[in-house]
Amino acid sequence: MKTVKTSRALALGVTAALAASAFSYSPASAAPSLTLDARSQDGKAFQVADYADGDITVQVTDGTDAVDVDDSQDLRYSWTVTPFAPNATPVTLPAMGADVQATDVKGAFVVPLPISQGPGTYKLTAVLDEPAGTMGAPTATLDLAVGTSTATIDGLGASTPGLVQEGTLTVTAPDNTFGTDLDSQPDPVAGQAYSLTVDHGFFTGGEATPSRIGDEAGNLTNLGTRLTGVTDANGVLKFDVGIARDAGFDDDGRVAATVKLSGSLAASDVVDWSTDDTLNGRVAIRTSPTSEQTNPVNPTLAGNQTYYDVFALDQFGNPVDDQTIYLDYTGRLKDYIADDTEFQSNFDTIGDIFVVSNVADRITVTGTWESAPSYRYINNQGGAARVTDPAARPDAVGSTATTTYEIDFNASRYSMSSSVSDTVRVGTTVTQTVRAVDQQGNPIEGFQVRFLRFGPDATNGDVVATKSTNALGEATYSFIGTRRGRALITAEVTDGNRRKELNGSAAFGAAVNARLARTKGKSSGGRVDRLTVSATKLAKGARVNLYKVVKGKQKLVGSKKLGKTGTAAFAIRDRNKKAKTKYVAVVRSTSTSIADQSRAVNVR
């Protein structure tokens, strides 16, 4: 079996481990008669690529159990190889006498296959040296077919989910591979294990039993996506596949499922699954994706649309095309608008129908597939049949509900934010944004917002803009600060009856050009670093922070306010003696000046 290349010692060790777990042993001298059992781990027919060292063994037995042998006993063997070619001449290996395998593990001898001879039939003849006290020298033969087995998978076709598709794997070797016959047909490879895989659906044993007469049928047993079985006397391995829910049906109602033979032999066949002739029907009404909604839904604001997709489904949830679904609505009917009362099913999710309620309510949408397909058990052993009389088939029904609400002004949330968070230079444009969110967390559209501003110019509480919130629940006001100072902005939000006031501000100032230098006329004396921070007089009273820069990181070492002249002096203890220390100063903003950072200064 081709798994990994193993050394002779490893192969013998594996053989020993397997033997130890499967057999009991007794000395050879205790057995009155010994036999040899030649074995192929890959079966009697395999491909060249399947063979690995250690796959062929000859086991000494007493007819029942494995038997260890004396160290003096060797196995002598030869191979007769007949290539797969017309009139090919058999070759006996070795050409002169027999090869000898002197090493065994619990009576198991590993016999190497002369695989370099290529495809053909290989016949092993082995004999064990006659041990003292036994009845003759035991012999064994083994016939193998290597390299030209062929496989086919057939019998699969078109079907619907819930029904079994029966398939057949057939494996053959060239005629007369396993002896002389008279049929001139390829020989079946019998008793060989093979693995099959399927990429959609599963292997199945059919309907689960016992079943109850009248219940829905089609729920097949699931044996997984890999099946291993043994070919019968005709080289045939029969199997069944089925399918249930598969996302591949969602776009067109079809799935192509491929059954493949695993290993060095190649074979495959395809089942064309379709929901066209479904067994049992379902109806589902689902809220359309968010991308297809015009407003937030679940719940939906009264007056807004909620879009739904209507599906005819099989019993597993796969969509079925072109089926008539009748729609019905319940709720405060005089206050709602419905899009349609009849729909032909399809595969898309782009919003098939919509519902609008003008008041807070709960609207239920129900879809009915009249006389939907029906497939029922007719006995207690899993036998099933379709119900052909439409009058006897049940309706498939599905429903969903939408909840609408009205805005609670007092329970809603309102906020105002600014495009700036600190004092900015005079002449900068600043934008104030009001946002309104209702009690469900959805943006409120259509509320009126009045903006009033105080300063920093001559504007003194005037209404400077009137806006309405947009689909994002936002209304904005932008202005330019033409003077130094702080602007106070008030926003009044109203629904026409109630009112909410919000307040914000923005400060405009002048640039300060912060500078940092070693203090003139002062000596550090090797113990103190003396520095002076200076800026324009407009920055008087501004907080200034002094930082020591170590490995690119700033560490605060002092903080003061600028004096009337816009300066501040620092004396920082010198901890590194004659080494240089890097400092940087940051002047904070005021209502009339903006923040600034100085260049770095090195002080020794």
PDB file of C-alpha atoms in Angstrom, residues 1-2 20 38 76 176 216 240 339 401 446 458 501 552:
ATOM      1  CA  MET A   1       0.000   0.000   0.000  1.00  0.00           C
ATOM      2  CA  LYS A   2       1.583   3.260  -1.101  1.00  0.00           C
ATOM      3  CA  ALA A  20       2.136  -9.349  17.809  1.00  0.00           C
ATOM      4  CA  ALA A  38       1.895 -15.480   1.055  1.00  0.00           C
ATOM      5  CA  ARG A  76      13.922 -19.247  -0.637  1.00  0.00           C
ATOM      6  CA  ASN A 176      -6.093 -14.379 -18.294  1.00  0.00           C
ATOM      7  CA  GLU A 216     -43.085  12.169   4.443  1.00  0.00           C
ATOM      8  CA  ASP A 240     -25.829   4.439  -3.413  1.00  0.00           C
ATOM      9  CA  ASP A 339     -47.343  44.758  -2.785  1.00  0.00           C
ATOM     10  CA  ALA A 401     -44.272  38.940  10.549  1.00  0.00           C
ATOM     11  CA  GLY A 446     -37.156  64.779   8.527  1.00  0.00           C
ATOM     12  CA  ALA A 458     -20.767  90.181  15.861  1.00  0.00           C
ATOM     13  CA  GLU A 501     -31.750  71.858  22.624  1.00  0.00           C
ATOM     14  CA  GLY A 552      12.124  58.512  20.741  1.00  0.00           C
TER      15      GLY A 552
END
